[in-house]
Amino acid sequence: LSMVELDAKLYLPLELSGQRPARIAESDRLIGWRGLARDESLARLAGEVTTAWGMTLVSKARVAQARMAAEDAQRELEWVTARQALGAATIADRSFAEAEVARWFQVGAEADVGLGQVQTRLAQLVALPAVELPDPGPAPLPVFRFSSEESLLARVLEIAPGLRSLGAEALFWRASAG
């Protein structure tokens, strides 16, 4: 003889304990929080790209400055060498001038390495094989678009992705506790 087993379930579309609306609210808060976390990540990326761009411009200016200083030091060495030939400078004077030339070439080499590093970082962030920067020129003055510092601060607090994400996280945890 074979036995037949029957499993029956009764499904009532009624929420007896009142938890369903609370769990729906919790889920909605989680979705909102995660959506704002994406905005926060994009804002962080934009900040990293901006920082890398600025560091690249600064590094490029350091390289240019080191090259100009090395050229000046080389001219000074030539001048000291000519003075030494006339007997108006000592070997120590020439040695100091040579050391200054070497120092500026070293500073320039270090600046070149730093420029390469920050350009590579910038290229990684913008997903390009290489990034070439324009020659730095005079920067335009920023335009202050708010009537006061308080109105600027209020606007930043209103739209800051990090703060909005933290607020959404707080709403989620409140919904999950209730």
Steps between C-alpha positions, in 0.01 A plus 500: 500500500618844431437795716406832367599797698315824462642831610256783505569862579258773561604838358331803638580830331464675831783630712423398850806638676527834317861447393448510123470881467805544725707261285385674180604836647834350601555365149410836344747675730773250409443557128513878552815477707678280244399736220653793686812294574551479122477880476748527785743267319474709183565817700807340661627401154447854373696628800785255433513601133505867596778438753704300247453774239616765746799294613594444136492875432709568811750228406529638147572845643766350733674340202499832312630684808778247555609528136513880519698482825742245346556734204567791737740286704681394180544866398630578848750212472624639169536843658690361803723293266585815302571687825725214618697520172562867578598417857193670652337180630624204699468127442246498785285756314504282189426188707197670658374606154543143368314363802217744436471383138495136615242578768261662252540213254413261785197708597393497135540122474291450815237738363492302172441178694224665704339634183502154346337352809218753521438488124472122523255531790293753306500275192381207714217705649372621163565160332730634229840361398669840554406854594674803356444832669496844343768746598392679817383853448341760721206354686173693491373625831214298646153650492320495835140412415346524844404810692670385818703221653189382685305453175795311349524276807124437495516397133800270558325333794190456284668334201814336641486133392682378809261675736194388302628140513551522876148637542356215292699251706354646820148469354568137409618408849200675655266308266671169576472559874129577486 
